[in-house]
PDB file of C-alpha atoms in Angstrom:
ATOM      1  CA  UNK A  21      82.910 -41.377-157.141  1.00  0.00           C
ATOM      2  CA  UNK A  22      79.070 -39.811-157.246  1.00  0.00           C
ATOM      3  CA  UNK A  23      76.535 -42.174-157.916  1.00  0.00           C
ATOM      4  CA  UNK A  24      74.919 -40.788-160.651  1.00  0.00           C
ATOM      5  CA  UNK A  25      74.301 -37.368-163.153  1.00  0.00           C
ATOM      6  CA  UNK A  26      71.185 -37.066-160.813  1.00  0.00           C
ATOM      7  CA  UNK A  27      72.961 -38.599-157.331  1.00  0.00           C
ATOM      8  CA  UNK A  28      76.034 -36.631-156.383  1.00  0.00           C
ATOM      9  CA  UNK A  29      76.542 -38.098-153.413  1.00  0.00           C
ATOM     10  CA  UNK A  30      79.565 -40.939-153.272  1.00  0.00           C
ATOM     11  CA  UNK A  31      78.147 -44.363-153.909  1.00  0.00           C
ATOM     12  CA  UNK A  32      79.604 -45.631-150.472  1.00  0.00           C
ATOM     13  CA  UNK A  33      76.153 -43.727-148.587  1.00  0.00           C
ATOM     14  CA  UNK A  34      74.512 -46.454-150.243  1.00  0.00           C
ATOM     15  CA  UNK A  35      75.743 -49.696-148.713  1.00  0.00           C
ATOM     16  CA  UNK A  36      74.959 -49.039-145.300  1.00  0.00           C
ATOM     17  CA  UNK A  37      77.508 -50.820-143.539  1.00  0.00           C
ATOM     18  CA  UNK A  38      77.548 -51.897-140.194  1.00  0.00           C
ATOM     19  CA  UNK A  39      81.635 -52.714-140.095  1.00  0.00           C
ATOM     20  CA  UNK A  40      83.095 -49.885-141.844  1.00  0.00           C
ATOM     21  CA  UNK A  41      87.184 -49.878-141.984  1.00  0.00           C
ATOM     22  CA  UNK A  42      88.501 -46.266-142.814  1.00  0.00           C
ATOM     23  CA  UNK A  43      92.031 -46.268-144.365  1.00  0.00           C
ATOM     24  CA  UNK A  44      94.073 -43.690-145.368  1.00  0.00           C
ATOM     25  CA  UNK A  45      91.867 -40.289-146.639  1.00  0.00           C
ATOM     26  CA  UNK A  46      93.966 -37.468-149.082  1.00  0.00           C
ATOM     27  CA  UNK A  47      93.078 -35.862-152.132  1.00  0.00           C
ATOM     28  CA  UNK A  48      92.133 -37.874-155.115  1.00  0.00           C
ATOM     29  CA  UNK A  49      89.536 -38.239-157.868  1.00  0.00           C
ATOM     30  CA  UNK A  50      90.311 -34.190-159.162  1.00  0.00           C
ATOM     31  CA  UNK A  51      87.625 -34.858-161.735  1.00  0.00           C
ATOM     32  CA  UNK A  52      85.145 -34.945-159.270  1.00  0.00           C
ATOM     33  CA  UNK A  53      86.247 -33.384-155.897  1.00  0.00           C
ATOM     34  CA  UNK A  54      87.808 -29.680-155.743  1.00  0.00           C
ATOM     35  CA  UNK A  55      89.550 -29.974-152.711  1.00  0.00           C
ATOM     36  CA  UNK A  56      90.071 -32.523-149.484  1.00  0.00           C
ATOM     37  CA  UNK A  57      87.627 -30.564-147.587  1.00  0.00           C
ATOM     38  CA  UNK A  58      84.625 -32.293-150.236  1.00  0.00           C
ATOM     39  CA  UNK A  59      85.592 -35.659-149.657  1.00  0.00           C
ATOM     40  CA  UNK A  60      85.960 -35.613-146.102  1.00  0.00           C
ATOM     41  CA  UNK A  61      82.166 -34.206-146.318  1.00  0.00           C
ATOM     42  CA  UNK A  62      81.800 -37.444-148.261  1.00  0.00           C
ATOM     43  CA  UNK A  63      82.902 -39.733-145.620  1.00  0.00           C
ATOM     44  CA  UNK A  64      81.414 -37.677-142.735  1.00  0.00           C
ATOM     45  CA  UNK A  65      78.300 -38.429-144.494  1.00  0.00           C
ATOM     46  CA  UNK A  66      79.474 -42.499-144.382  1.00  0.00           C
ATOM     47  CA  UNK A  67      80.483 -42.364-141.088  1.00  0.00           C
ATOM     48  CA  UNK A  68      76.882 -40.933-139.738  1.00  0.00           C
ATOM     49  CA  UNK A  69      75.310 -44.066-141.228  1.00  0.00           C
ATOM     50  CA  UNK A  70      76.403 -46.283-139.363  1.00  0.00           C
ATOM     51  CA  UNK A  71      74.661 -47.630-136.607  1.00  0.00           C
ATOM     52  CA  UNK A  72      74.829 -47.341-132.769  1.00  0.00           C
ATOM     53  CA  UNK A  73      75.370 -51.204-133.132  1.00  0.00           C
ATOM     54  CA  UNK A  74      78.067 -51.149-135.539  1.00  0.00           C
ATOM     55  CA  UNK A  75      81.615 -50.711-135.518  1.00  0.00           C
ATOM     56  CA  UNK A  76      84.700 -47.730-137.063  1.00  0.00           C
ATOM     57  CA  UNK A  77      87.565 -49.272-137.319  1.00  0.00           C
ATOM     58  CA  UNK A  78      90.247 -46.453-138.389  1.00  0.00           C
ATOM     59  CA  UNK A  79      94.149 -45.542-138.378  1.00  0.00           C
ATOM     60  CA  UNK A  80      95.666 -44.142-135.377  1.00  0.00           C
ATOM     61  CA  UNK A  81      96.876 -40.603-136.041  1.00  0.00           C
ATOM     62  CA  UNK A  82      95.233 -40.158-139.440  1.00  0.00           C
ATOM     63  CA  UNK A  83      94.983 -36.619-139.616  1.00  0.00           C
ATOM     64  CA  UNK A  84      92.551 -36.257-142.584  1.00  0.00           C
ATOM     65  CA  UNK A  85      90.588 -39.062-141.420  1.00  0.00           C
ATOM     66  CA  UNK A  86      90.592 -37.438-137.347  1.00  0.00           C
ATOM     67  CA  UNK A  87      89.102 -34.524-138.682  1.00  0.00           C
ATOM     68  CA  UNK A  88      86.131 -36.282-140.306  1.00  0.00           C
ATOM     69  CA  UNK A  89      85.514 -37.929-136.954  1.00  0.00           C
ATOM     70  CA  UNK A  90      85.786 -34.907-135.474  1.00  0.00           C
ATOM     71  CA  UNK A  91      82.507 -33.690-137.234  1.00  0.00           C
ATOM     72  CA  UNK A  92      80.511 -36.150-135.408  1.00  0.00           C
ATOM     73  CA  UNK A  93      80.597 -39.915-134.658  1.00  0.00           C
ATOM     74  CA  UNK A  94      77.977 -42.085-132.516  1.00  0.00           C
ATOM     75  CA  UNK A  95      79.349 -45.171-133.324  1.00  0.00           C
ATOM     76  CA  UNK A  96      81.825 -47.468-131.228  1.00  0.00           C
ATOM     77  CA  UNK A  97      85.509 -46.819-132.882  1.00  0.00           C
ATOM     78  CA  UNK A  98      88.769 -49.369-132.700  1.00  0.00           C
ATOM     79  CA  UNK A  99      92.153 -47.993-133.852  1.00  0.00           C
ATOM     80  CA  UNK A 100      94.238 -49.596-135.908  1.00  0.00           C
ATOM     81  CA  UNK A 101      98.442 -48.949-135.346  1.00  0.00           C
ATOM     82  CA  UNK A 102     101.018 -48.129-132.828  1.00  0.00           C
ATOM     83  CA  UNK A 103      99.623 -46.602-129.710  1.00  0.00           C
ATOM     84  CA  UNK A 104      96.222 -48.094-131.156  1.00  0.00           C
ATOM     85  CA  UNK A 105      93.397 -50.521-130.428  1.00  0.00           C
ATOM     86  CA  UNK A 106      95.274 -53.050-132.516  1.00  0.00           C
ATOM     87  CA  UNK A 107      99.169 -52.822-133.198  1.00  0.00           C
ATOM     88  CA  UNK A 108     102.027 -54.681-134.962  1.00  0.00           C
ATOM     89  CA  UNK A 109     105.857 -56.133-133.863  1.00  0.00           C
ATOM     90  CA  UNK A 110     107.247 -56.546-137.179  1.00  0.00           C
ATOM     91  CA  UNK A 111     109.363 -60.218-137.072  1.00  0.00           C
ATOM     92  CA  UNK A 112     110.501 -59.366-140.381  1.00  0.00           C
ATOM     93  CA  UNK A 113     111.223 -56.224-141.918  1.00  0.00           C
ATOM     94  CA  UNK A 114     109.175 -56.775-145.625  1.00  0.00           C
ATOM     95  CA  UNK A 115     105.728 -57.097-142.817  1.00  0.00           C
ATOM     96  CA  UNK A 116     106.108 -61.420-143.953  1.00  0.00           C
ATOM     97  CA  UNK A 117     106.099 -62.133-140.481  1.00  0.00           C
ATOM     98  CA  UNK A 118     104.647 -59.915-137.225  1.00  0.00           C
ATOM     99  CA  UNK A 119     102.986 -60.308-133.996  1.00  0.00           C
ATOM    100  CA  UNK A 120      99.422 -58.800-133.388  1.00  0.00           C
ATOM    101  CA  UNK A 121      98.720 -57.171-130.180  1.00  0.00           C
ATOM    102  CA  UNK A 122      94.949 -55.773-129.357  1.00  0.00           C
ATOM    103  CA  UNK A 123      94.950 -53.467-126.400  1.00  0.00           C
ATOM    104  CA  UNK A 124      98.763 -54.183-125.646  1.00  0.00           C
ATOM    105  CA  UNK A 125      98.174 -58.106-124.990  1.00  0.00           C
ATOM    106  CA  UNK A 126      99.739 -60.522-127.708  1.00  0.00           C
ATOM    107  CA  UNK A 127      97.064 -62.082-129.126  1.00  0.00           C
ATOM    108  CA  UNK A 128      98.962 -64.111-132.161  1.00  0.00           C
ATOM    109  CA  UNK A 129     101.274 -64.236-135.101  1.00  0.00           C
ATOM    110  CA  UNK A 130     100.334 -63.851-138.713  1.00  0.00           C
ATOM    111  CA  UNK A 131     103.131 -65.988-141.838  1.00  0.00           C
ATOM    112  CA  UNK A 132     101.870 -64.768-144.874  1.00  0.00           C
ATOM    113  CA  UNK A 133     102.751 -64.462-148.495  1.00  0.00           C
ATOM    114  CA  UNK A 134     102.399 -60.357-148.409  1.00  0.00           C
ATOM    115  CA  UNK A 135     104.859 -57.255-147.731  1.00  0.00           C
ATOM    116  CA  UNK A 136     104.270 -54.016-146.832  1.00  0.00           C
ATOM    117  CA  UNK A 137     104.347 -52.220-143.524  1.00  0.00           C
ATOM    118  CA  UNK A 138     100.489 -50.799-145.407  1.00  0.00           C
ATOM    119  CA  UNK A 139      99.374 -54.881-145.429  1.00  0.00           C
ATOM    120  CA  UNK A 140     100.718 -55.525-142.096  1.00  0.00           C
ATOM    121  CA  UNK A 141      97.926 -52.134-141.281  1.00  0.00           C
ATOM    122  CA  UNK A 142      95.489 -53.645-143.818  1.00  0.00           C
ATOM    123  CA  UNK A 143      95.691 -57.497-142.008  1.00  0.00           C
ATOM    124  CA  UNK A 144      95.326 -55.481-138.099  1.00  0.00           C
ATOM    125  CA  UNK A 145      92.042 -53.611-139.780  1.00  0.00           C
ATOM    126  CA  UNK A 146      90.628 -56.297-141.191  1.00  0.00           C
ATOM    127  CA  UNK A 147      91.097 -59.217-137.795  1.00  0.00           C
ATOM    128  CA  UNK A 148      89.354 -55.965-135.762  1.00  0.00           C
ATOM    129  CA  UNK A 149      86.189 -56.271-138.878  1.00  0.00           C
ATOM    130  CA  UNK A 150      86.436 -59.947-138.561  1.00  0.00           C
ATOM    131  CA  UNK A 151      86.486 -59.932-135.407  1.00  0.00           C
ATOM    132  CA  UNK A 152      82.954 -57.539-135.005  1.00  0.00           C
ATOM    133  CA  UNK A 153      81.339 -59.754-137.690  1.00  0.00           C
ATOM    134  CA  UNK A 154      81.676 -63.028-135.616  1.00  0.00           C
ATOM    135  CA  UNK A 155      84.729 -64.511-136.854  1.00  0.00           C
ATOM    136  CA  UNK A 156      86.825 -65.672-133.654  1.00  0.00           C
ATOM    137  CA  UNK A 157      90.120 -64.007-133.691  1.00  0.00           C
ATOM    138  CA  UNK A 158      91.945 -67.094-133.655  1.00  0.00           C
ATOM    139  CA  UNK A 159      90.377 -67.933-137.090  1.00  0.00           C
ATOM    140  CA  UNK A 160      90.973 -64.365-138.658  1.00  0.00           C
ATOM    141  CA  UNK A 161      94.573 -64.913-138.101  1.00  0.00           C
ATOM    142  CA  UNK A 162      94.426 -68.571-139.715  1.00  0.00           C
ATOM    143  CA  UNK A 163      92.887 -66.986-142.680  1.00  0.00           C
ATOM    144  CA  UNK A 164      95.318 -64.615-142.691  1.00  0.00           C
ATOM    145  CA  UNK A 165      98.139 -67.123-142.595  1.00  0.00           C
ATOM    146  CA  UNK A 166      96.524 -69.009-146.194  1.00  0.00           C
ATOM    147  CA  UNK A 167      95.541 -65.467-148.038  1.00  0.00           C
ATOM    148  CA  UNK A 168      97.613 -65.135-151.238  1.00  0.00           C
ATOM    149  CA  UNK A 169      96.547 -61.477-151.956  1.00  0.00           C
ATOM    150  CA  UNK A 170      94.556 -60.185-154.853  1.00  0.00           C
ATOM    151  CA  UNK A 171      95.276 -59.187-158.222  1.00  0.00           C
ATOM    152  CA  UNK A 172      96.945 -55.937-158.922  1.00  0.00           C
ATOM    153  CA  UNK A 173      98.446 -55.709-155.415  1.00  0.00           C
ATOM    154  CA  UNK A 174     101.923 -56.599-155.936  1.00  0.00           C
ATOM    155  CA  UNK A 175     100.865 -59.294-157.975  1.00  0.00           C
ATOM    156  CA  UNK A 176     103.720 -61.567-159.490  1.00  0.00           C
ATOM    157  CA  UNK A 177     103.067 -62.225-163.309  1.00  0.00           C
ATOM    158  CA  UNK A 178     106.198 -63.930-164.011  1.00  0.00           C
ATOM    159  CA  UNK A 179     109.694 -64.421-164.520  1.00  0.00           C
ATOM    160  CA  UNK A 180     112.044 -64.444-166.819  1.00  0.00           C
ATOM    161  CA  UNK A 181     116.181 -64.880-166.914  1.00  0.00           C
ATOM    162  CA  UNK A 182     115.829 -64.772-163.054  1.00  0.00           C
ATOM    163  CA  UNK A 183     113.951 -61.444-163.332  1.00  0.00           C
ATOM    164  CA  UNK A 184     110.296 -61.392-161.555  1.00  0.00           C
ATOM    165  CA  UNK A 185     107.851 -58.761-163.449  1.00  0.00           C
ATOM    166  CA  UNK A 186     105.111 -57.376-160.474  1.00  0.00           C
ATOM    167  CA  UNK A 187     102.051 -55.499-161.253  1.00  0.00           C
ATOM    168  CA  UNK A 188     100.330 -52.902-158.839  1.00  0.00           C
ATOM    169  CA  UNK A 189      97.196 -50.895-159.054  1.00  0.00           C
ATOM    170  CA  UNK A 190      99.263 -47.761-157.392  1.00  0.00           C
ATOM    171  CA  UNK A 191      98.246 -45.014-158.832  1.00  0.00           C
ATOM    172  CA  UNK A 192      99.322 -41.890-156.683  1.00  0.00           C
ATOM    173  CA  UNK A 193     102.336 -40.963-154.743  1.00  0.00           C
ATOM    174  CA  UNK A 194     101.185 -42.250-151.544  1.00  0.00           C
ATOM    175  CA  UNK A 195     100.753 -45.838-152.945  1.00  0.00           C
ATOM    176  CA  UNK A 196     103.374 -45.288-155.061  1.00  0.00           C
ATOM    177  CA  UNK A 197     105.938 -44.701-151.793  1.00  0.00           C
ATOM    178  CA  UNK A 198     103.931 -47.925-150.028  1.00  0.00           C
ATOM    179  CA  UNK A 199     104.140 -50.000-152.856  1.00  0.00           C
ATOM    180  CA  UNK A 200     108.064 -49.642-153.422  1.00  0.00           C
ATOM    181  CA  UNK A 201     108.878 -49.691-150.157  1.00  0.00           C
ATOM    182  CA  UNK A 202     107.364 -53.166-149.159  1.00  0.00           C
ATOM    183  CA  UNK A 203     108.925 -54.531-151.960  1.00  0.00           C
ATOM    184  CA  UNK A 204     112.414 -53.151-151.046  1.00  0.00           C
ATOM    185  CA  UNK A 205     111.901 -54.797-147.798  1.00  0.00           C
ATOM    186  CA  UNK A 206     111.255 -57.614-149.332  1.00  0.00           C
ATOM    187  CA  UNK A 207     114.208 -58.063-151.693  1.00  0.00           C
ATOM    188  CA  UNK A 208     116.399 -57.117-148.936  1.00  0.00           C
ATOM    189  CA  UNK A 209     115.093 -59.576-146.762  1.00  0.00           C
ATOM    190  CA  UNK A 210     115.695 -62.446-149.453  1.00  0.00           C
ATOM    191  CA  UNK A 211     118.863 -61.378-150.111  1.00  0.00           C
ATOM    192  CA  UNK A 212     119.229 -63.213-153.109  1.00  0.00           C
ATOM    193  CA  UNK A 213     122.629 -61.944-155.208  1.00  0.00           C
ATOM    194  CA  UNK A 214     124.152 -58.626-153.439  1.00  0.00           C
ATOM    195  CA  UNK A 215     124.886 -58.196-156.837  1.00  0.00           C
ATOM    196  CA  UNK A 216     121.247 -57.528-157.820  1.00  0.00           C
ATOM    197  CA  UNK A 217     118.211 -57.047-156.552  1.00  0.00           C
ATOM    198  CA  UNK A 218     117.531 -54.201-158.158  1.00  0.00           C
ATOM    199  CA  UNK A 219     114.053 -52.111-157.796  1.00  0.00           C
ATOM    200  CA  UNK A 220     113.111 -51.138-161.543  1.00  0.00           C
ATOM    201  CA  UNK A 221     109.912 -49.131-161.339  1.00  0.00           C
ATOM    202  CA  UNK A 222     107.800 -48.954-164.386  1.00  0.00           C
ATOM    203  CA  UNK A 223     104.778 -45.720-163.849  1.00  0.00           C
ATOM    204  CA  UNK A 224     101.884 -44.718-166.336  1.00  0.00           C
ATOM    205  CA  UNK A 225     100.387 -41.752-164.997  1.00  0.00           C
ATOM    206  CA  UNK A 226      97.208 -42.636-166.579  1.00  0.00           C
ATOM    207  CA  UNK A 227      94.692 -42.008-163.390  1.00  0.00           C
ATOM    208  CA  UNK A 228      92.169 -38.689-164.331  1.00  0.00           C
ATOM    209  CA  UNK A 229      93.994 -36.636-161.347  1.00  0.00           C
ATOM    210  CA  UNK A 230      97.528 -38.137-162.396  1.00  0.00           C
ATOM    211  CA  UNK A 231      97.009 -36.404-166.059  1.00  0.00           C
ATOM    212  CA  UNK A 232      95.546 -33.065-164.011  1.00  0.00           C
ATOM    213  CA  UNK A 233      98.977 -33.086-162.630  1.00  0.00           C
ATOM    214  CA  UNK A 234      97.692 -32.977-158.879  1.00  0.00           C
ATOM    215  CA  UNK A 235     100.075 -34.774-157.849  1.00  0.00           C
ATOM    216  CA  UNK A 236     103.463 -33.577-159.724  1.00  0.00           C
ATOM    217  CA  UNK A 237     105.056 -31.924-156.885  1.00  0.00           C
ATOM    218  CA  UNK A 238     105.211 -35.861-154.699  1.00  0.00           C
ATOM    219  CA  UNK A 239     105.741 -37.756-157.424  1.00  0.00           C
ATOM    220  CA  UNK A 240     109.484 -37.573-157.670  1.00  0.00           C
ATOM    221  CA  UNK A 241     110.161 -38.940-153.851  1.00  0.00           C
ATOM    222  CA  UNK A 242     107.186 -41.256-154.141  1.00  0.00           C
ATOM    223  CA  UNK A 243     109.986 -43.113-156.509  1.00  0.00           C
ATOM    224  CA  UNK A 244     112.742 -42.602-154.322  1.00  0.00           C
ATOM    225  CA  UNK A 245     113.337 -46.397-153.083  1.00  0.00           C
ATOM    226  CA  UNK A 246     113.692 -47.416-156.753  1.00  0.00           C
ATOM    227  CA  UNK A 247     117.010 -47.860-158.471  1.00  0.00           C
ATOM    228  CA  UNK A 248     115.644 -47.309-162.054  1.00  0.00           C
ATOM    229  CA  UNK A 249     112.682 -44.892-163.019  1.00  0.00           C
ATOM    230  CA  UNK A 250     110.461 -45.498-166.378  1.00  0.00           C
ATOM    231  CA  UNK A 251     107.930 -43.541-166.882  1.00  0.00           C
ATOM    232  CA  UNK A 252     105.084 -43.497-169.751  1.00  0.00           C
ATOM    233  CA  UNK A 253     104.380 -40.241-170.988  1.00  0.00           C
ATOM    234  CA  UNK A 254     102.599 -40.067-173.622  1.00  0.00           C
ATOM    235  CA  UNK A 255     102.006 -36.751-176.246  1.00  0.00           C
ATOM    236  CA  UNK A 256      98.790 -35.999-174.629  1.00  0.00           C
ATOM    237  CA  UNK A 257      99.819 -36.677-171.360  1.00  0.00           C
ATOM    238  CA  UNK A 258      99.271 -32.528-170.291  1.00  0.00           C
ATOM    239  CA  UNK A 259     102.202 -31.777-168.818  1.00  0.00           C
ATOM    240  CA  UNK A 260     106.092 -32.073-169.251  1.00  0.00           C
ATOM    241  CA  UNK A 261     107.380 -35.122-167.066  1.00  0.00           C
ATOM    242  CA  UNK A 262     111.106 -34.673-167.613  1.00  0.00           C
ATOM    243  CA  UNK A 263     111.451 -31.971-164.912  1.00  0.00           C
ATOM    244  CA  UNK A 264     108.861 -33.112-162.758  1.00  0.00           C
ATOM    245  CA  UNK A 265     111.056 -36.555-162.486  1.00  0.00           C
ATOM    246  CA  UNK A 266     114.247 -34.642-162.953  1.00  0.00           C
ATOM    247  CA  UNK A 267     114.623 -34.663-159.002  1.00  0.00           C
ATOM    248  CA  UNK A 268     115.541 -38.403-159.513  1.00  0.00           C
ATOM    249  CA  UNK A 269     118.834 -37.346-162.038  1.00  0.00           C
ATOM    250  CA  UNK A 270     120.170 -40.453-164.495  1.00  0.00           C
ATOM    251  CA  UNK A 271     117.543 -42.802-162.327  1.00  0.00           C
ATOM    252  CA  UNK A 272     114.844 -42.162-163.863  1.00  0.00           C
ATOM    253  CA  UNK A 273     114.223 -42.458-168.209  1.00  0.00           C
ATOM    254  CA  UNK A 274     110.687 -40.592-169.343  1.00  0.00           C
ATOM    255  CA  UNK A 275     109.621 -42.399-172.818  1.00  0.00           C
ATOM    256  CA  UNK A 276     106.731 -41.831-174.821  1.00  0.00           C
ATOM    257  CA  UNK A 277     105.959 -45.107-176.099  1.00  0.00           C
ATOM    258  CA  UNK A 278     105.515 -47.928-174.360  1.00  0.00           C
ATOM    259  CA  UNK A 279     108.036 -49.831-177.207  1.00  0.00           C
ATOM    260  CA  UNK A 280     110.721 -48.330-176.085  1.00  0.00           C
ATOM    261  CA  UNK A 281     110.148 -48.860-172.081  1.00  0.00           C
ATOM    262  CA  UNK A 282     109.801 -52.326-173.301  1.00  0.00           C
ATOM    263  CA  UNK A 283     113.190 -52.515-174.947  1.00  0.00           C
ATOM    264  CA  UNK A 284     115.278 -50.522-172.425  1.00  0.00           C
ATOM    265  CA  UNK A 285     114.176 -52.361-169.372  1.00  0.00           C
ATOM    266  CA  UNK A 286     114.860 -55.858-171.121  1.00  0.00           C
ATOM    267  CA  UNK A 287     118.514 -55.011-172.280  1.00  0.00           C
ATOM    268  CA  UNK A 288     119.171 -53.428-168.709  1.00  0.00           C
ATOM    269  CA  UNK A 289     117.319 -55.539-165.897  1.00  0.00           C
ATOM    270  CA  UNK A 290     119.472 -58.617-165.256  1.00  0.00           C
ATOM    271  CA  UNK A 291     119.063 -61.644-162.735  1.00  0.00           C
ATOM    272  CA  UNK A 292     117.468 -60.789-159.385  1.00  0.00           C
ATOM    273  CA  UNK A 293     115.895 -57.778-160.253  1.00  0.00           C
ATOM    274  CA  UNK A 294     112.612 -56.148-159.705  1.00  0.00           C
ATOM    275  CA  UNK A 295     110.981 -54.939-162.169  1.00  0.00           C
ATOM    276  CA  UNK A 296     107.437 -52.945-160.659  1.00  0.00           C
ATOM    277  CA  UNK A 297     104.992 -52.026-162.926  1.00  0.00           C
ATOM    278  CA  UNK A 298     102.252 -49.550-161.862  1.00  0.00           C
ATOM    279  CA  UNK A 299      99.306 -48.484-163.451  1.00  0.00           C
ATOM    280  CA  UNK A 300      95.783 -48.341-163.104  1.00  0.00           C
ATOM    281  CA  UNK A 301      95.039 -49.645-166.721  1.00  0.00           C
ATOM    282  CA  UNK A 302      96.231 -52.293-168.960  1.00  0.00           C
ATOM    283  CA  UNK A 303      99.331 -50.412-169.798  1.00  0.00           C
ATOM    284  CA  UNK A 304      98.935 -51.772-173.516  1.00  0.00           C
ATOM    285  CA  UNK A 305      99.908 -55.275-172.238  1.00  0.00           C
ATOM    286  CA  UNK A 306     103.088 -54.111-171.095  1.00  0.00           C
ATOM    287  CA  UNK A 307     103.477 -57.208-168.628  1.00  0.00           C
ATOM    288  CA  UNK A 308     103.513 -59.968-171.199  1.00  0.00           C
ATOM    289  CA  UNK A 309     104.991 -57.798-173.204  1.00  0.00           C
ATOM    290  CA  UNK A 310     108.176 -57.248-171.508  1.00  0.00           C
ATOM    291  CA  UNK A 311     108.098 -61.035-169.945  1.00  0.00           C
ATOM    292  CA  UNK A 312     108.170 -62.264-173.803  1.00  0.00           C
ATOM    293  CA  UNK A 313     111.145 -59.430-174.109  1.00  0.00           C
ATOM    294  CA  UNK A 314     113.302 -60.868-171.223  1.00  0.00           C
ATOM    295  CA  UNK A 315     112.964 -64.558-171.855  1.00  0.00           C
ATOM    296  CA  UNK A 316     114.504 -63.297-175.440  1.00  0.00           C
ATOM    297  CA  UNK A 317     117.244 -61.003-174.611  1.00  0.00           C
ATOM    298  CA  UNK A 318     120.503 -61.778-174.424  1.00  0.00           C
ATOM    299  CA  UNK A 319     121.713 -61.424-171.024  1.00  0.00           C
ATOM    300  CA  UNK A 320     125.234 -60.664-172.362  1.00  0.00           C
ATOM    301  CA  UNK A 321     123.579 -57.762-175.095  1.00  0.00           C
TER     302      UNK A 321
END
């Protein structure tokens, strides 16, 4: 976002970084920004701060993000991904478990608590930063091995009747896709009941450029991996949801009151299931909500 009425520049000039990661760049913040084109001036402005001395770290084969480095950059660059600077062998499909290699050389394993083939990116970016601020690599992946996460990232709030209730932060398709495919990944790899296991995905499009309705025309495959679609839409939500989800058929239920996600996903989720909630609010408590609604439910109901 801008820094101010009177500063419209994005508050990232201001930190003057010397390690600067670059993840993915598309169109977001439709409040503020008319088009890509204005935020990748944004970040071409970021990148040209940083010094000689410094370090870019950046995905390989980004396309938005290639064409803001193609405006100009002075400063030493790593890659992160295959064909890149740093790259991944997966050991396990959910990203628990992979192999880091830095210019095609093994250089260690990472065990850690998170999923995702984005966190397996995210750990590779972040041992290169690590790496450029003095931490020996051998360490970075230690630190790796003990790192829990952070809230909102897939973050477990509980279970209930053998059902675990997740929060994420995801907000727009991409995320959305990222954040629902890790965790498929991950329930397949437990493997738990082939009779469950279930993905039940849980969406508020509450984000200012979710309620523009930038993102409509994605949001329907971002949601494909799930098994059961909820989604809060609300009277002054701006647009109609039903056909914008109607790619996903009898999967997915649009509701507009957060009661009623509540109830349906408590008579329907059973033992081993998923349930995903994403937002980028509170969601009117919807986590404890819905925990307090399983543990009551009667599984036979």
């Amino acid at each position: 976002y801008d820094t101010a009425f009177f500063d419209k520049r994005s508050k990232f000039v201001h930190y003057l970084p010397r390690t600067l990661i670059l993840n993915n760049l598309e169109f977001d913040h439709a409040d503020i920004f008319d088009d890509l084109a204005m935020i990748q001036r944004q970040f071409h402005h970021l990148v040209r701060i940083v010094p000689g001395s410094g370090l870019i770290i950046h995905p390989q084969g980004e396309a938005a993000l290639d064409q803001v480095l193609a405006k100009g950059c002075w400063t030493p660059r790593e890659s992160v991904g295959a064909g890149g600077d740093w790259s991944a062998d997966l050991l396990a499909a959910d990203g628990s478990r992979f192999v880091v290699r830095q210019g095609g050389e093994v250089v260690g394993e990472v065990r850690w608590a998170l999923t995702g083939r984005h966190n397996v990116a995210n750990a590779l970016a972040v041992l290169a930063a690590a790496r450029h601020a003095g931490v020996p690599l051998a360490q970075g992946l230690a630190a790796l091995g003990r790192f829990q996460g952070v809230k909102r990232r897939l973050e477990l709030r509980g279970e209930a009747r053998g059902i675990r209730v997740y929060d994420d932060f995801a907000h727009h398709p991409t995320a959305i896709a990222t954040t629902v495919e890790g965790l498929r990944r991950h329930t397949e790899a437990e493997a738990r009941d082939m009779a469950g296991g279930r993905i039940l995905a849980v969406l508020e499009p509450r984000s200012n450029t979710m309620r523009l309705g930038v993102h409509n025309a994605s949001l329907a495959d971002s949601l494909a991996l799930a098994d059961r679609v909820y989604v809060y839409a609300p009277a002054d939500l701006g647009w109609d949801a039903a056909p914008v989800f109607a790619p996903l058929g009898d999967r997915a239920l649009v509701c507009t009151r957060v009661e009623d996600i509540v109830d349906r996903v408590a008579r329907e989720a059973r033992a081993s299931d998923q349930v995903l909630i994403m937002s980028n609010g509170g969601f009117q408590g919807i986590h404890e909500r819905l925990l307090a609604a399983l543990a009551a439910a009667d599984p036979g109901g």
